[in-house]
Short mmCIF file of C-alpha atoms and ligand atoms in Angstrom, two decimals:
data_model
loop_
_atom_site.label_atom_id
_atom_site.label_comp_id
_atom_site.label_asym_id
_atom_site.label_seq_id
_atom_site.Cartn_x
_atom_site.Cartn_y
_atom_site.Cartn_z
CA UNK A 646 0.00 0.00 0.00
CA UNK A 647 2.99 2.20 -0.34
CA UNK A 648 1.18 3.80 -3.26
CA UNK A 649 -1.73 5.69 -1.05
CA UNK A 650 -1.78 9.06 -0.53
CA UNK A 651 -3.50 10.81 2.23
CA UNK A 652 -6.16 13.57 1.35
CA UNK A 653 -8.18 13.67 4.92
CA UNK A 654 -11.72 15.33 3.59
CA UNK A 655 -10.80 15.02 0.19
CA UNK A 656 -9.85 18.51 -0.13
CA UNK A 657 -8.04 17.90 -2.96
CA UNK A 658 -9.03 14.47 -4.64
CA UNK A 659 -11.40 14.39 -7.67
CA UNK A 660 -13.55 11.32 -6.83
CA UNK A 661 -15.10 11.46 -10.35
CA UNK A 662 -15.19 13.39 -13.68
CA UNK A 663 -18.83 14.98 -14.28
CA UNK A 664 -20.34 17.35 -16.98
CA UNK A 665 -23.19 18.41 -14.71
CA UNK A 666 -21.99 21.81 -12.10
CA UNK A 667 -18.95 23.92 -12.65
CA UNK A 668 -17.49 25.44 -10.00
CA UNK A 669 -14.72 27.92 -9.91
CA UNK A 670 -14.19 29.06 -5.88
CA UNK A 671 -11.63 31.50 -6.24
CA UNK A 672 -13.91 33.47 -8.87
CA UNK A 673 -16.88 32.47 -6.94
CA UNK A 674 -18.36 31.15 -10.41
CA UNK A 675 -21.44 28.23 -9.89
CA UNK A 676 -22.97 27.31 -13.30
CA UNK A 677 -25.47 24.40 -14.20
CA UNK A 678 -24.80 22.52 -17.52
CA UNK A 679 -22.96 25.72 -18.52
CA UNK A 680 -25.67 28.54 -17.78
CA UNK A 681 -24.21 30.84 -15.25
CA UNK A 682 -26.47 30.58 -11.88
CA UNK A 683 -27.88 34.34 -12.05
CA UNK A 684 -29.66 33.80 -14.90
CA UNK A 685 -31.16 30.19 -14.02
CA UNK A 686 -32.48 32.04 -10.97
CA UNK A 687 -33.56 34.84 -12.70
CA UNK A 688 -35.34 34.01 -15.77
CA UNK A 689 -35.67 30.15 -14.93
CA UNK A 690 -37.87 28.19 -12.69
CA UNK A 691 -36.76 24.49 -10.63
CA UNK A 692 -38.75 22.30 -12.69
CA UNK A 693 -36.62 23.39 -15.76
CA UNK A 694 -33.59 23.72 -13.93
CA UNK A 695 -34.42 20.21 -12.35
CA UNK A 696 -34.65 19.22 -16.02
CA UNK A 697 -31.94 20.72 -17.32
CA UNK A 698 -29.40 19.06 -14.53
CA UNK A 699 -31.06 15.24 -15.21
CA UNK A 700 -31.46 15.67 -18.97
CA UNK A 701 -28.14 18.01 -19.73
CA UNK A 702 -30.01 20.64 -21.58
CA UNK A 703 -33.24 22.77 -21.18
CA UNK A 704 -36.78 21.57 -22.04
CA UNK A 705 -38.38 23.51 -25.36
CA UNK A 706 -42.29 24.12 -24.09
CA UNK A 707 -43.30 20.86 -24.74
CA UNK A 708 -40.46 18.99 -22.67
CA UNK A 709 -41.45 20.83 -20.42
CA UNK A 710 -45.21 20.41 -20.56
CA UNK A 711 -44.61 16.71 -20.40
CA UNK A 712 -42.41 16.74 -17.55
CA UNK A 713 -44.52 18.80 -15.60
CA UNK A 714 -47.65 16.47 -16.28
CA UNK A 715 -45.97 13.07 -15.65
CA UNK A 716 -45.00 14.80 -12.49
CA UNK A 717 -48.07 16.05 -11.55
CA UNK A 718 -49.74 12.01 -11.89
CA UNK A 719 -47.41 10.72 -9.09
CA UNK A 720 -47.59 13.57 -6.03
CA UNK A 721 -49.71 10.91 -4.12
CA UNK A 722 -48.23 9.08 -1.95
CA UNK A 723 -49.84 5.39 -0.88
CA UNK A 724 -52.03 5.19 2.15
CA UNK A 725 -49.69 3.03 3.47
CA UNK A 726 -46.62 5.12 3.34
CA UNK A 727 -48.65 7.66 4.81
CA UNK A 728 -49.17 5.31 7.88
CA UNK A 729 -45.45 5.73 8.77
CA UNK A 730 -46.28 9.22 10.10
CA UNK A 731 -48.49 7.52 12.48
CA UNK A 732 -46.03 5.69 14.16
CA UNK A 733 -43.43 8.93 14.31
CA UNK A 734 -43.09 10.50 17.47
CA UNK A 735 -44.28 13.84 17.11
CA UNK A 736 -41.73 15.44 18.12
CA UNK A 737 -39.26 13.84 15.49
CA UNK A 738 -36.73 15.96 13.51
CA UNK A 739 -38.33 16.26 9.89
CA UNK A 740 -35.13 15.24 8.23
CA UNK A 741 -34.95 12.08 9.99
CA UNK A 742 -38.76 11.54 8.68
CA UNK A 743 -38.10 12.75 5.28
CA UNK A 744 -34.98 10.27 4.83
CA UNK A 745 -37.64 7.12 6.41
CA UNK A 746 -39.87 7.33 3.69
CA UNK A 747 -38.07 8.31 1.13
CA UNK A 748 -36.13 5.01 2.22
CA UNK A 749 -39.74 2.98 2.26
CA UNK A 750 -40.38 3.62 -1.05
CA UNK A 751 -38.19 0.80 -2.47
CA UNK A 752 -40.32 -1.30 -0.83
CA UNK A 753 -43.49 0.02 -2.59
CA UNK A 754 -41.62 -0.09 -5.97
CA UNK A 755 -40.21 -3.47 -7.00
CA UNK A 756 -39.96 -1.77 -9.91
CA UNK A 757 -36.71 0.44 -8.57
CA UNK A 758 -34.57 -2.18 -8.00
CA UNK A 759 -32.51 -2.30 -11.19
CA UNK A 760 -29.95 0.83 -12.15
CA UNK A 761 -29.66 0.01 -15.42
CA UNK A 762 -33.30 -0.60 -16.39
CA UNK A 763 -33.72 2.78 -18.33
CA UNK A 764 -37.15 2.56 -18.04
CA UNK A 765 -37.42 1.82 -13.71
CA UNK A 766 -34.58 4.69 -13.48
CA UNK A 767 -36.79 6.72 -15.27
CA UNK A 768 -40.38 5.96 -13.17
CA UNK A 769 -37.98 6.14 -9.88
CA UNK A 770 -36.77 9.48 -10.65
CA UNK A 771 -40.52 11.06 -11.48
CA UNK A 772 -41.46 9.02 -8.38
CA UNK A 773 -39.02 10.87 -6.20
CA UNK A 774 -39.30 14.72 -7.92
CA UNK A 775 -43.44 14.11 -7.51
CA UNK A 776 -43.13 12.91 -4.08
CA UNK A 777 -40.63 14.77 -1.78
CA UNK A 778 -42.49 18.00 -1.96
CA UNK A 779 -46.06 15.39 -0.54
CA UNK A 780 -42.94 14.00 1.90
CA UNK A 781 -41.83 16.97 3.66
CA UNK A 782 -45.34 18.91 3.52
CA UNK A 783 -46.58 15.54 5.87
CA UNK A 784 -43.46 15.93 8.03
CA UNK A 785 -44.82 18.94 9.04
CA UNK A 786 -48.36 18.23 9.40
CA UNK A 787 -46.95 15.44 11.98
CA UNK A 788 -45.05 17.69 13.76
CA UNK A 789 -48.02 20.18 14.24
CA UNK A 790 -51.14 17.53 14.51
CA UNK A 791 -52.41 18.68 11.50
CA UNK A 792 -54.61 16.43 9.02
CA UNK A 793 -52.69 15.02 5.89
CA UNK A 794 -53.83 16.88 3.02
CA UNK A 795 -53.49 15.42 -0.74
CA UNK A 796 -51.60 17.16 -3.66
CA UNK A 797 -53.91 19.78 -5.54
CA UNK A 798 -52.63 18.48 -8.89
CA UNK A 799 -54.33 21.99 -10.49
CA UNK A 800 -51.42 23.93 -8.75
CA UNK A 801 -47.92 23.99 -9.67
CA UNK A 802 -45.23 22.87 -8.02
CA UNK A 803 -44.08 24.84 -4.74
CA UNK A 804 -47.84 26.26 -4.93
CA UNK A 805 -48.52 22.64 -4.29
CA UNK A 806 -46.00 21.70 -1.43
CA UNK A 807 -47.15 25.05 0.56
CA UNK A 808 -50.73 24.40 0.12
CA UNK A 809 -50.21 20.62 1.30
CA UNK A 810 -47.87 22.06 4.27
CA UNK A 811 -49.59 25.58 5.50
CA UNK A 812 -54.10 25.02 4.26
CA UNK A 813 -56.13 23.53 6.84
CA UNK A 814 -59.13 21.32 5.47
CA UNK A 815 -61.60 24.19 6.57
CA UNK A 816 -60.05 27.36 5.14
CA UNK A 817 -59.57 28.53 1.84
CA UNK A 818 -55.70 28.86 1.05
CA UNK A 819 -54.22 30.62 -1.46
CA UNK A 820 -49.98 30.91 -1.49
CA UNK A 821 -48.65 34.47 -1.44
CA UNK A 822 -47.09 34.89 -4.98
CA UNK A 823 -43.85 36.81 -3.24
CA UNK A 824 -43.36 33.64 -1.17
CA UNK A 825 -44.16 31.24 -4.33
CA UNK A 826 -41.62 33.23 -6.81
CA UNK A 827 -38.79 33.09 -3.71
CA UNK A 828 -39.07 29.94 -2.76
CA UNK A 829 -38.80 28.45 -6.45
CA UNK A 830 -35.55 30.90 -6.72
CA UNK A 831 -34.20 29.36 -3.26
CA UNK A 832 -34.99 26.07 -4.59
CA UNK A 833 -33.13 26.83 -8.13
CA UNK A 834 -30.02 28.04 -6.11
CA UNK A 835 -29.61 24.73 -4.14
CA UNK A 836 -30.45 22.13 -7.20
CA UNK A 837 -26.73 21.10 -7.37
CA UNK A 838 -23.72 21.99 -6.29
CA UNK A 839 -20.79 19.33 -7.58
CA UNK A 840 -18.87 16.91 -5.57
CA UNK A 841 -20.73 18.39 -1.69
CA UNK A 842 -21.02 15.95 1.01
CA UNK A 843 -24.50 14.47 0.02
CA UNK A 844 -23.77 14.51 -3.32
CA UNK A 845 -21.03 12.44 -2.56
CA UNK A 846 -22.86 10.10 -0.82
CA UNK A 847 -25.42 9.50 -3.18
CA UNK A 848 -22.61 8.73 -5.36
CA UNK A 849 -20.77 6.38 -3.25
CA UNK A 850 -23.79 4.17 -2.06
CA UNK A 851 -24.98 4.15 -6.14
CA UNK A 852 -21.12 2.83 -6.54
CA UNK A 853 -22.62 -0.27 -5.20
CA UNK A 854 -25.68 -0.58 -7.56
CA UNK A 855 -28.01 0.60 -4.84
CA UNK A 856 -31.06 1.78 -6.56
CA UNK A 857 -32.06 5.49 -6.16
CA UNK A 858 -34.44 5.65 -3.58
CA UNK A 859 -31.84 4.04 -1.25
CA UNK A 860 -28.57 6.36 -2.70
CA UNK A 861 -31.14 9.34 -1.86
CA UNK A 862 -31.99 8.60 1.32
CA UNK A 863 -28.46 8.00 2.55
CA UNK A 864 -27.92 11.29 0.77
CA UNK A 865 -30.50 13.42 2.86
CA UNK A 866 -29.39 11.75 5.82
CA UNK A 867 -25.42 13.34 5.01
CA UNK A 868 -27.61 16.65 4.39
CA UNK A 869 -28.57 16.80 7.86
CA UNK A 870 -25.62 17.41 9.34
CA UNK A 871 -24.75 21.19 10.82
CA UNK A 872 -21.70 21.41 8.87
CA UNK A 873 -23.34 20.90 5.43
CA UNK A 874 -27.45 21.39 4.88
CA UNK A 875 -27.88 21.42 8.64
CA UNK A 876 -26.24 24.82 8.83
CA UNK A 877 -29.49 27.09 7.56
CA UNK A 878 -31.13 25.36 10.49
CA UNK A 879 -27.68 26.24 13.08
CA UNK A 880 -27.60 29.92 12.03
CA UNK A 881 -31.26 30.65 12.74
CA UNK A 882 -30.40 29.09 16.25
CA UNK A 883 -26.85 30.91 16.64
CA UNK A 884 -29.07 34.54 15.62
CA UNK A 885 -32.00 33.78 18.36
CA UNK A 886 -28.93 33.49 20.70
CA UNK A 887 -27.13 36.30 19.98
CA UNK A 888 -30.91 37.92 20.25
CA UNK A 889 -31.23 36.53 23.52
CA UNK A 890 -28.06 37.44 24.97
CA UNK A 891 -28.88 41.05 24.51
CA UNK A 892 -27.94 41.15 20.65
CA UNK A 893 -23.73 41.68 21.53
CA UNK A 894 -22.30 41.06 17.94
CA UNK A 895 -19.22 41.69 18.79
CA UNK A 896 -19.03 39.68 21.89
CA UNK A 897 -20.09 36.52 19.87
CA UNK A 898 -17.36 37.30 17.03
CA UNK A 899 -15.17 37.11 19.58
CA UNK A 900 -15.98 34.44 21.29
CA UNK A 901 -15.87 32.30 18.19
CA UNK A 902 -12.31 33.55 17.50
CA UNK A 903 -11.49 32.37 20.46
CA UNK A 904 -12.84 29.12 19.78
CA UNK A 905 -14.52 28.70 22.72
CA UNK A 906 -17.05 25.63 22.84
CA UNK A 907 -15.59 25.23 19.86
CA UNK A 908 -18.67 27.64 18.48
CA UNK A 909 -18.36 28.50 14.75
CA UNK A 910 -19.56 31.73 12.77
CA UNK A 911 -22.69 29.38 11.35
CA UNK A 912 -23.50 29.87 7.71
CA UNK A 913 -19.76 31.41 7.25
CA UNK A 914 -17.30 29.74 5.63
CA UNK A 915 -16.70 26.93 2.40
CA UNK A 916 -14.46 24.50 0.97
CA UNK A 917 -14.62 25.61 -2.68
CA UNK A 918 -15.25 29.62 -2.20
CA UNK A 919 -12.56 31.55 -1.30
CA UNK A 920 -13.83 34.79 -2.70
CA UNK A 921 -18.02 34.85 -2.10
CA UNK A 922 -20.44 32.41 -2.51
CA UNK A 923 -22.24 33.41 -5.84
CA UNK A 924 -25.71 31.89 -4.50
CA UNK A 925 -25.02 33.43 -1.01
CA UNK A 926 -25.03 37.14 -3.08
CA UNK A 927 -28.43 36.08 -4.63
CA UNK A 928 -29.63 35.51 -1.33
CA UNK A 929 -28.95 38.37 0.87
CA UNK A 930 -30.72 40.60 -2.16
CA UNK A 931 -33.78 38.36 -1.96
CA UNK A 932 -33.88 38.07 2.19
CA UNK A 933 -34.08 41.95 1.89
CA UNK A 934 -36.98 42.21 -0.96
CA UNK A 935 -38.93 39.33 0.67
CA UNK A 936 -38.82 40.24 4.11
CA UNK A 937 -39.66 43.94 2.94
CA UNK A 938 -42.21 42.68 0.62
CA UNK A 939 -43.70 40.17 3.35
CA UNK A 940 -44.00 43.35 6.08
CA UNK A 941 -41.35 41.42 8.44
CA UNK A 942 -38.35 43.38 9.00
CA UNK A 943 -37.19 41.23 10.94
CA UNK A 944 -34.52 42.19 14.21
CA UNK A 945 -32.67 38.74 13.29
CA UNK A 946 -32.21 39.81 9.54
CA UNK A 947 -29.94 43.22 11.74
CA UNK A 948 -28.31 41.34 13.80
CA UNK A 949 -27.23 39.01 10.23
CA UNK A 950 -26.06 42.18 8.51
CA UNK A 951 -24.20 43.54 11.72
CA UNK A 952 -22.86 40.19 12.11
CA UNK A 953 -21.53 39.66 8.20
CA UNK A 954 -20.36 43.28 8.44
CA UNK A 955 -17.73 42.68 11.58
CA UNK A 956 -16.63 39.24 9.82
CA UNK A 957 -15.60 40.48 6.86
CA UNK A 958 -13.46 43.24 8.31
CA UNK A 959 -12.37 40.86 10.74
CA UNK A 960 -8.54 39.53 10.01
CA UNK A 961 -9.29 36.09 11.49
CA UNK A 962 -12.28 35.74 8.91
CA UNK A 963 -10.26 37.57 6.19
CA UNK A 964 -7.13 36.02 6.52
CA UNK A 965 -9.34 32.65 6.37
CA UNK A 966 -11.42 33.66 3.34
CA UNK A 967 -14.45 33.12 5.57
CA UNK A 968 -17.68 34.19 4.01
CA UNK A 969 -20.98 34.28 3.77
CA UNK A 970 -22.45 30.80 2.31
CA UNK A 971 -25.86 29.91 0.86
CA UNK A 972 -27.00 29.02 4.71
CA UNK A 973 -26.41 32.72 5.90
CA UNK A 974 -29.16 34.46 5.19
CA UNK A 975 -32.17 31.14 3.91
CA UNK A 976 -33.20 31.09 7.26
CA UNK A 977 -34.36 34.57 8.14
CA UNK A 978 -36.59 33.89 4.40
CA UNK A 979 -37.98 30.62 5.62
CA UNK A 980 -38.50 32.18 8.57
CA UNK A 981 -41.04 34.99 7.30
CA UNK A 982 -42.45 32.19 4.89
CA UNK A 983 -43.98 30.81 7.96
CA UNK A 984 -41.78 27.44 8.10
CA UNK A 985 -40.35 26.48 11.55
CA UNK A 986 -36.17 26.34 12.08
CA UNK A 987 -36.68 22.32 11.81
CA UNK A 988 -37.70 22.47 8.52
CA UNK A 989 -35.18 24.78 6.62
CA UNK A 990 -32.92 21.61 6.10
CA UNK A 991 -35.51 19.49 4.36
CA UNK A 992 -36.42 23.46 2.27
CA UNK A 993 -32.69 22.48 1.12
CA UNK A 994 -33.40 18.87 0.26
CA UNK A 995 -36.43 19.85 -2.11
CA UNK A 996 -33.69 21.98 -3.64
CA UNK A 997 -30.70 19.64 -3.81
CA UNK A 998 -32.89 16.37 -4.95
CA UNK A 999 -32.81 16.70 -9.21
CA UNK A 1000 -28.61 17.40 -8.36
CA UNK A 1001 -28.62 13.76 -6.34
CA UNK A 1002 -30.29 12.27 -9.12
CA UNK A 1003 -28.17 13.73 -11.80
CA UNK A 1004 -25.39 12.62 -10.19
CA UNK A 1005 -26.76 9.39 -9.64
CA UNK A 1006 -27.57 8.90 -12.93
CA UNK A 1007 -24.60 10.26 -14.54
CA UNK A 1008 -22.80 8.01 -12.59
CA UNK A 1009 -24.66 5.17 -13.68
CA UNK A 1010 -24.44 5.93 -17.19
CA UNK A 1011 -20.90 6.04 -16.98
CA UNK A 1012 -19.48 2.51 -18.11
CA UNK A 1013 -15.87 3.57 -16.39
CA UNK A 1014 -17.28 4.15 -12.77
CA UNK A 1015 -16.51 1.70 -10.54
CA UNK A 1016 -17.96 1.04 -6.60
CA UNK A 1017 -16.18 3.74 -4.50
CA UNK A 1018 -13.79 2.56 -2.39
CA UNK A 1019 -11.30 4.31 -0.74
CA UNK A 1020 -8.34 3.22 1.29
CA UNK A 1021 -6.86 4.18 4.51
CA UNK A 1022 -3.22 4.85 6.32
CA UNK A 1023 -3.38 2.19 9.05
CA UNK A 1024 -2.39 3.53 12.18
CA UNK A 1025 -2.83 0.99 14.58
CA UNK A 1026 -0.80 -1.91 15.97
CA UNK A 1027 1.18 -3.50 13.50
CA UNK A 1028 0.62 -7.36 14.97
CA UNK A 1029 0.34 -9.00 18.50
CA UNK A 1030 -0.60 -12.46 19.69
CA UNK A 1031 -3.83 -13.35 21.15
CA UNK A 1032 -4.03 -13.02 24.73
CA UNK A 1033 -6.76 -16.17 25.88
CA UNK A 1034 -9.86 -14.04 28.65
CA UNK A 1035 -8.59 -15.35 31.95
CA UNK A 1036 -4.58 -13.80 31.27
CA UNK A 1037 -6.27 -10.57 30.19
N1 CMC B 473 -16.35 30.00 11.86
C1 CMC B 473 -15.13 30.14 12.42
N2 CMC B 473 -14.00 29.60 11.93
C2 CMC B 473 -14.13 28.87 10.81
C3 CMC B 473 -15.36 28.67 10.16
C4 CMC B 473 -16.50 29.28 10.73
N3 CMC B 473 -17.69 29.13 10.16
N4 CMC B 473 -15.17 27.90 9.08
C5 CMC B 473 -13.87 27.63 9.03
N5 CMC B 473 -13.22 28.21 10.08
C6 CMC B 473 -11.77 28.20 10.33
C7 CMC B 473 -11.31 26.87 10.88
O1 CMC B 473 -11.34 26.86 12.29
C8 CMC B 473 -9.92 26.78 10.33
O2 CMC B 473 -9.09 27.63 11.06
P1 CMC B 473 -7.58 27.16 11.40
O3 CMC B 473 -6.92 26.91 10.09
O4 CMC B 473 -7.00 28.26 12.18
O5 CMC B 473 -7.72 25.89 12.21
C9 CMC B 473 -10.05 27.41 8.95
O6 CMC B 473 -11.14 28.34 9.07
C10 CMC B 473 -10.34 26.42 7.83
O7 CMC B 473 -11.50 25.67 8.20
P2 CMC B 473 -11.75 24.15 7.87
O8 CMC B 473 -12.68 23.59 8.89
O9 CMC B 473 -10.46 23.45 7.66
O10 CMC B 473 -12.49 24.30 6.46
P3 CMC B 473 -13.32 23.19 5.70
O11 CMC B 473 -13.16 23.46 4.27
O12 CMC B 473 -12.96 21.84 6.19
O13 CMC B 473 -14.82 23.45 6.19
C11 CMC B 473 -17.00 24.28 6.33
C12 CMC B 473 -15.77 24.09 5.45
C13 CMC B 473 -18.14 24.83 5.50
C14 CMC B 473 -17.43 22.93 6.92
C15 CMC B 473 -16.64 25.27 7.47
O14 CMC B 473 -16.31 26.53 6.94
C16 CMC B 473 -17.75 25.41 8.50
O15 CMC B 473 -17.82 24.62 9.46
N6 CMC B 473 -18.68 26.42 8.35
C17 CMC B 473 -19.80 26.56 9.23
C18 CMC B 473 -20.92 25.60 8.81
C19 CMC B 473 -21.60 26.03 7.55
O16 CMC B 473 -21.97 27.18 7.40
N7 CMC B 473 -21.80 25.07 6.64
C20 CMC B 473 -22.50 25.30 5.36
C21 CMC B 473 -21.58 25.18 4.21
S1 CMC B 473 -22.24 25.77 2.66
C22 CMC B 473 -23.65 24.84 2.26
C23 CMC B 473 -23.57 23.40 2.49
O17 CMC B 473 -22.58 22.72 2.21
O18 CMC B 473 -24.55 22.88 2.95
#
């Protein structure tokens, strides 16, 4: 094994070629398929983008007609899967609900089970775009008591996931158009990003032929986490706690320079960008026109500004190339949308699924990839003899 190298993180290992995301961090470039990421979430919407990362170009209008129909016929989930939310605690974390079912569903589908049946990869991956929204919309019915509702096929999209998370069966319900147009940009700005954690994961547990509902789950599950997805839900906590403590910016800069509890600037910070985070700069313009727009100004949202403000003239951030990421500012959005903190991470998940499955099925597609499989540096004892229980 004299032949391994080391690369703890894989901070600088390609673990596979792909023609999907480009990223350049030191330019703070992000483009999908080749179209720059301003103008996919300015003049596009997800289902196209989602369309454009699985299919490698955009839809003409009837592509994108069809896609959107076929769609449409599978946002129902079985009554059975929807008995799983009766045996949730009510209190459980969303993500760890949304990465359950998504899990179950290869046992509703036998017909999932094969990655290189064209036609199952194609029915799984319809499956999975048409049911996450009905997914995450029941995760938070659960967690409020609320009845299940089903999909409104006549509505589109994210009209469709926030009626099926905020309408109550005996109110009318219409989504605010400001939240509908932002949300569908939020969702655009996290459909892929490369080689991230999840991404990863979906790839390596697809290295082994698993089919897609299981490489997704596993994927949402690395989402979770406070250093990757996570952190939109972290920095909505670390704001409230600055609030709480009498809204001291300064004190909590400092107290993250000086590591103590090992607290981080949340929502600061990437492995790629070393400049700015191109989606992060989309978002801090839209968390000002929404909240505006919305009527909720919101003393968090200050406290986010002050906070970015004293980073980035801070030499321990500079000196680091610390900077705002895409988790900065989603929260204080979500936040006026009406979701709770527990739910910004499966917000992301919506956004990130058509970059899983790209990946997935690029990876697939690719006769050269091979089950990922890393090695190691062993550090441990070289070799010693058995010692038999009673002379230990
Ligand atoms: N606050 C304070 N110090 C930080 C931070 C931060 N947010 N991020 C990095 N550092 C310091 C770190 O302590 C280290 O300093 P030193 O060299 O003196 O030991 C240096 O910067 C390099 O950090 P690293 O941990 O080696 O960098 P990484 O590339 O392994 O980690 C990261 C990247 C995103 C995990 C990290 O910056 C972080 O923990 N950020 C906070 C969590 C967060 O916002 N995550 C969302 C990432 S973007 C969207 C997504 O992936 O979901």
């Amino acid at each position: 094994t004299g032949l391994v190298t080391y690369d703890g993180g894989f901070v600088n290992t390609a673990s596979t070629k792909s023609a999907i995301t480009f990223i350049d961090g030191e330019e703070g470039i992000l483009r999908y398929r080749g179209y720059p990421i301003e103008q996919l979430a300015d003049q596009g919407s997800f289902l196209e983008t989602s369309y454009l990362l699985i299919n490698g170009e955009l839809p003409n209008a009837t592509q994108l007609e069809d896609f959107r129909t076929e769609i449409t016929k599978h946002t129902l989930l079985h009554e059975d899967v929807k008995r799983f939310y009766d045996g949730f605690p009510r209190d459980a974390h969303p993500m760890a609900m949304l990465s359950s079912v998504v899990s179950a569903l290869s046992t509703f589908y036998q017909d999932s089970h094969d990655p290189f049946d064209e036609e199952q990869v194609h029915i799984s991956t319809i499956r999975l775009l048409a049911k996450l929204p009905t997914i995450a919309a029941y995760a938070f019915k659960k967690s409020v008591g609320q009845a299940l509702l089903y999909p409104d096929n006549s509505l589109d999209y994210v009209q469709n996931f926030l009626r099926m998370t905020f309408a109550v069966p005996s109110e009318e319900y219409k989504a605010d158009p400001v939240i509908v147009s932002a949300l569908d940009k939020l969702l655009i700005l996290h459909a892929d990003h490369e080689q991230n954690c999840s991404t990863s994961t979906v790839r390596m547990v697809g290295s082994s032929h698993a089919n897609l509902f299981a490489s997704v789950s596993a994927g949402i599950n690395a989402l979770w986490g406070p250093l990757h997805g996570g952190a939109n839900q972290s920095v909505l906590e670390m704001l409230d706690a600055i609030k709480a403590d009498g809204g001291d910016v300064d004190a909590f800069v400092r107290k993250v320079k000086n590591r103590e509890d090992g607290v981080r600037l949340m929502g600061f910070g990437h492995r790629v960008y070393k400049s700015f985070d191109p989606r992060a700069q989309i978002i801090k313009k839209a968390a000002d026109d929404v909240l505006s727009r919305l009527g909720k100004r919101d003393e968090l949202l200050d406290i986010a500004l002050r906070l970015e403000e004293v980073a980035l003239s801070d030499d321990y951030f500079v000196s680091r190339k610390l900077y705002p990421n895409v988790d900065f500012y989603t929260g204080l959005i979500y936040r006026a949308m009406g979701f709770p903190t527990s739910m910004f991470t499966v917000l992301f998940a919506l956004g990130r699924l058509p970059g899983w499955i790209a990946h997935w099925r690029e990876m697939i597609a690719d006769p050269a990839s091979k089950i990922g499989r890393p090695r190691q540096v062993y550090t441990g004892i070289p070799i010693r003899d058995y010692v038999p229980l009673g002379a230990r």
